Coordinates of N, CA and C in Angstrom, one line a residue:
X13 N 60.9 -41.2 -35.6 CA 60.1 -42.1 -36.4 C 60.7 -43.5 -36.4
X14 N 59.4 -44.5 -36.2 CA 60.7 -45.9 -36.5 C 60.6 -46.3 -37.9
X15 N 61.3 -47.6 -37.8 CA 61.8 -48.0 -39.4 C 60.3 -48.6 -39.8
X16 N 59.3 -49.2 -39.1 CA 58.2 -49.7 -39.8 C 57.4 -48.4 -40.2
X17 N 57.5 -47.3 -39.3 CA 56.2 -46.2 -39.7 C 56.8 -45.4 -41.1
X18 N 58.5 -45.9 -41.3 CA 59.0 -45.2 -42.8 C 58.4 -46.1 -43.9
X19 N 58.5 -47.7 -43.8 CA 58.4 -48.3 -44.6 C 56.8 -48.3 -44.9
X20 N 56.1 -47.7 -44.1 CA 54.2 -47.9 -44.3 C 54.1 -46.6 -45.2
X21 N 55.4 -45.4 -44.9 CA 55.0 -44.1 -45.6 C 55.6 -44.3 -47.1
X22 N 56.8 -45.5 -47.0 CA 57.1 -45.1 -48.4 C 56.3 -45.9 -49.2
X23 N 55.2 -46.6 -49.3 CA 54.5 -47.4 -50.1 C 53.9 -46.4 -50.4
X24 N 53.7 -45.3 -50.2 CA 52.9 -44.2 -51.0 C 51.3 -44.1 -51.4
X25 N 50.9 -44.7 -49.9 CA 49.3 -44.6 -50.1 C 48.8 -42.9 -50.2
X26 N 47.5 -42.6 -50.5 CA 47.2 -41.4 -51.2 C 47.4 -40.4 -49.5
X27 N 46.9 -41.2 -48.6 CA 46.7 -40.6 -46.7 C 47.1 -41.8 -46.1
X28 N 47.6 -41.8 -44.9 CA 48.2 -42.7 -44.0 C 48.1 -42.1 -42.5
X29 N 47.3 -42.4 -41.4 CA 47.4 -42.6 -39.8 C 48.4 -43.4 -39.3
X30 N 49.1 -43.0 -38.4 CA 50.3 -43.3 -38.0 C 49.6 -43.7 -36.4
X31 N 49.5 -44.7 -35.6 CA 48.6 -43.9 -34.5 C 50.2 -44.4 -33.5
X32 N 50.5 -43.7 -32.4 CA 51.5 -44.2 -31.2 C 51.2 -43.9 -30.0
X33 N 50.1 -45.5 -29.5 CA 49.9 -45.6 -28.3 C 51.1 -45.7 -27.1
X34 N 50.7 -45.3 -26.5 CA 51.2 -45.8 -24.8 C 51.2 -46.9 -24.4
X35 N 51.4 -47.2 -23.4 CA 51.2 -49.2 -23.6 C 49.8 -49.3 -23.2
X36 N 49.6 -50.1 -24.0 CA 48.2 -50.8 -23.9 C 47.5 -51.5 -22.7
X37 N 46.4 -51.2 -22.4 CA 45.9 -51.4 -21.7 C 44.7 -53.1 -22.1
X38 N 44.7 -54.2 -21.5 CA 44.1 -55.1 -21.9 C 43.8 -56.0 -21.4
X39 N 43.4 -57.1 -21.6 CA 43.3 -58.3 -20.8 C 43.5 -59.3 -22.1
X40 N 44.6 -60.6 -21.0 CA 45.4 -61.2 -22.2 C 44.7 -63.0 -21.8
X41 N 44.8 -63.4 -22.7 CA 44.6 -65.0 -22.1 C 46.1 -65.8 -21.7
X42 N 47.0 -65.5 -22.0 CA 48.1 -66.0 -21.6 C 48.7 -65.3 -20.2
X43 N 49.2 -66.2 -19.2 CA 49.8 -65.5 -18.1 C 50.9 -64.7 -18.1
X44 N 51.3 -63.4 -18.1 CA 52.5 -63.0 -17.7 C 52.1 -62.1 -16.6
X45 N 53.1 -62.4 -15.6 CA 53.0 -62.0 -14.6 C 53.2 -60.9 -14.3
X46 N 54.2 -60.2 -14.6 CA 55.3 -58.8 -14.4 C 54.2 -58.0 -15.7
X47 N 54.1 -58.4 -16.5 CA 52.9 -57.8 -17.2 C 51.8 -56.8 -16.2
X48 N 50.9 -58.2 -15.4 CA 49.9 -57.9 -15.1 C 50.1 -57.0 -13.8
X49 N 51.0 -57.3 -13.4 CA 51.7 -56.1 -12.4 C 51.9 -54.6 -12.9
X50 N 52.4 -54.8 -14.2 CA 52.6 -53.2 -14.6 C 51.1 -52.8 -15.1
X51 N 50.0 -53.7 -15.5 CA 48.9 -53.2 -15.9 C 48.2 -52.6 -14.8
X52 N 48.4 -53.1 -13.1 CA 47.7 -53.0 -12.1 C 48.0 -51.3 -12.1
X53 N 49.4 -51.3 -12.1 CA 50.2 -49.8 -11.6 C 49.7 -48.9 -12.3
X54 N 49.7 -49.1 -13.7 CA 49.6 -48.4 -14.7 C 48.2 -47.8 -14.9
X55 N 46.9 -49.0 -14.8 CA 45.8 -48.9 -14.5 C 45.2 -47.9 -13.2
X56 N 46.2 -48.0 -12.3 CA 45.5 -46.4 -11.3 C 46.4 -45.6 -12.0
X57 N 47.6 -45.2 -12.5 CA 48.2 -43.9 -12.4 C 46.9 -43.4 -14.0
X58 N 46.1 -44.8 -14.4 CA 45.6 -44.2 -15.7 C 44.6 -43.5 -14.9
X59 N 44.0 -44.0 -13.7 CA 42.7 -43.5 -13.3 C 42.6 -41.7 -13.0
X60 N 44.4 -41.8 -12.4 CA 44.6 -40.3 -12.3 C 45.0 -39.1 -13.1
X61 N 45.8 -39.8 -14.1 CA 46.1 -39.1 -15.0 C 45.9 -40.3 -16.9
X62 N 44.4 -40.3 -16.9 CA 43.9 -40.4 -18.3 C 45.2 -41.0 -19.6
X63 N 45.5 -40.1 -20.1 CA 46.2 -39.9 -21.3 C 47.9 -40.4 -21.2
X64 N 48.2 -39.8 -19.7 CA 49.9 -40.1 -19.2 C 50.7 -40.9 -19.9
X65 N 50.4 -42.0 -19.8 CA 51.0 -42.9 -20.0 C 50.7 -44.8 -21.0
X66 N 49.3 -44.4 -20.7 CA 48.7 -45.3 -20.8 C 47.5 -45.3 -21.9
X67 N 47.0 -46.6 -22.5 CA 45.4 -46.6 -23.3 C 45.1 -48.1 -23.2
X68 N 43.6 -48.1 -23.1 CA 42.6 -49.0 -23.0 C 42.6 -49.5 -24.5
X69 N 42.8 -50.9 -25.3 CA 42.9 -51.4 -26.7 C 41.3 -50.5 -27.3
X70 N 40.6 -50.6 -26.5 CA 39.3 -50.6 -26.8 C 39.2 -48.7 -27.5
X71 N 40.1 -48.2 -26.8 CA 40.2 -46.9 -27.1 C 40.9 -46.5 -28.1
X72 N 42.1 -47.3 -28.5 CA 42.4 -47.4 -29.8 C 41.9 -47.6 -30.8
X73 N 41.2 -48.6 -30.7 CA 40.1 -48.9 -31.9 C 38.9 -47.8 -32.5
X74 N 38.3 -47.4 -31.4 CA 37.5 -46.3 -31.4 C 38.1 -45.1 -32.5
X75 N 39.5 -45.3 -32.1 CA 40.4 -43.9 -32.7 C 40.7 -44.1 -33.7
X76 N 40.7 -45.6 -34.1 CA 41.1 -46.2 -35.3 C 40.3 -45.9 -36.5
X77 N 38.9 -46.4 -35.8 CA 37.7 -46.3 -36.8 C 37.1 -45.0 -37.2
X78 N 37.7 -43.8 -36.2 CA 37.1 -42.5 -35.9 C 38.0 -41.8 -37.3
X79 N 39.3 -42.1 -37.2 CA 40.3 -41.6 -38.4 C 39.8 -41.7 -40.0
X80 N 39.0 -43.5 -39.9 CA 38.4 -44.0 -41.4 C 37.4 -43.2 -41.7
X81 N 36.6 -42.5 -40.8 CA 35.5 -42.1 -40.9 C 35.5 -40.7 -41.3
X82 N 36.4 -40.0 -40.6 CA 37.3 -38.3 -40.7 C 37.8 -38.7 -41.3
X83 N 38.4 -38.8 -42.4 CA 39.5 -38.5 -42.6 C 40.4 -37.1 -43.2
X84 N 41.4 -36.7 -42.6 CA 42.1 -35.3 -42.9 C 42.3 -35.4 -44.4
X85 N 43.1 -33.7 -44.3 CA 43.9 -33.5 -45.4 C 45.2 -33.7 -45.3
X86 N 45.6 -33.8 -44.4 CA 47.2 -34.6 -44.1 C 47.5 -36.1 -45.1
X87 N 48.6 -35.5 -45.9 CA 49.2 -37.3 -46.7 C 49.2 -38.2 -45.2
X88 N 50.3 -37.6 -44.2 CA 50.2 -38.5 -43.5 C 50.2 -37.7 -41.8
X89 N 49.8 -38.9 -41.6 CA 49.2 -38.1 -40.2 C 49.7 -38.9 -38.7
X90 N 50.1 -37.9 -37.8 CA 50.7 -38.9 -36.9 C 50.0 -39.0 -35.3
X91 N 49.3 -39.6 -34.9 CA 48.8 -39.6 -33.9 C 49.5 -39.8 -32.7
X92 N 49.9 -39.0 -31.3 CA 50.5 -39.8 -30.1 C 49.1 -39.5 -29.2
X93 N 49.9 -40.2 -27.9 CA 48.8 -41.3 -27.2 C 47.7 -40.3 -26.7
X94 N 47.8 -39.1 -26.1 CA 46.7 -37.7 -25.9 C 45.9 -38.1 -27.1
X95 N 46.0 -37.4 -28.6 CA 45.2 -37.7 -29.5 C 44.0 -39.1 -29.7
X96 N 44.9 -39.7 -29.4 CA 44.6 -41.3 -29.7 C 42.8 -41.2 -28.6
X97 N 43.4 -41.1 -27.2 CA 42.8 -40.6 -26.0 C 41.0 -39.4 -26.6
X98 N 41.5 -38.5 -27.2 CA 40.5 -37.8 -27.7 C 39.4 -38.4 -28.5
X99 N 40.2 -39.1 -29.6 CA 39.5 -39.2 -31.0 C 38.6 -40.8 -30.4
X100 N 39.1 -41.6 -29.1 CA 38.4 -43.0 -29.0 C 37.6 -42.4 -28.2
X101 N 37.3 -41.4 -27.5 CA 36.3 -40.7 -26.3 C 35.1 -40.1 -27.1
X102 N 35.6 -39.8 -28.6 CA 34.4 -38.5 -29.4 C 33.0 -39.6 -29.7

């Protein structure tokens, strides 16, 4: 766990989503180069393997809003990047 997802748990909301993407997948307005290189790479190995490695912002959010809308019986709930993957696809 890191030190921000303890400090979000110890505020002691009643339920909490934890989500932990993969690196993001995006389009940025500022140049970084070595960036857009790793998005190129990253972007086919996502074509082949979906979930691996990688997520589309757009698919996070989906997952985001999908959580507000479900929400469990879990106090707190921890999403990694497969899940994430599922819940922005439903």
């Amino acid at each position: 766990q890191g030190e921000v997802e303890n400090l979000v748990q110890a505020v002691g909301f009643d339920r909490c989503t934890i989500l932990r993407p993969a690196v993001l997948l995006c389009k940025r307005q500022e140049s970084r180069p070595m960036e857009w290189i790793a998005q190129q790479f990253l972007g086919a190995v996502a074509w082949l393997f979906p979930t691996a490695n990688s997520v589309p912002v757009e698919t996070v959010a989906r997952a985001m809003v999908a959580c507000v809308l479900q929400p469990g019986e879990e106090k707190v709930k921890v999403l990694e990047n497969r899940t994430i993957h599922e819940l922005g696809k439903a």
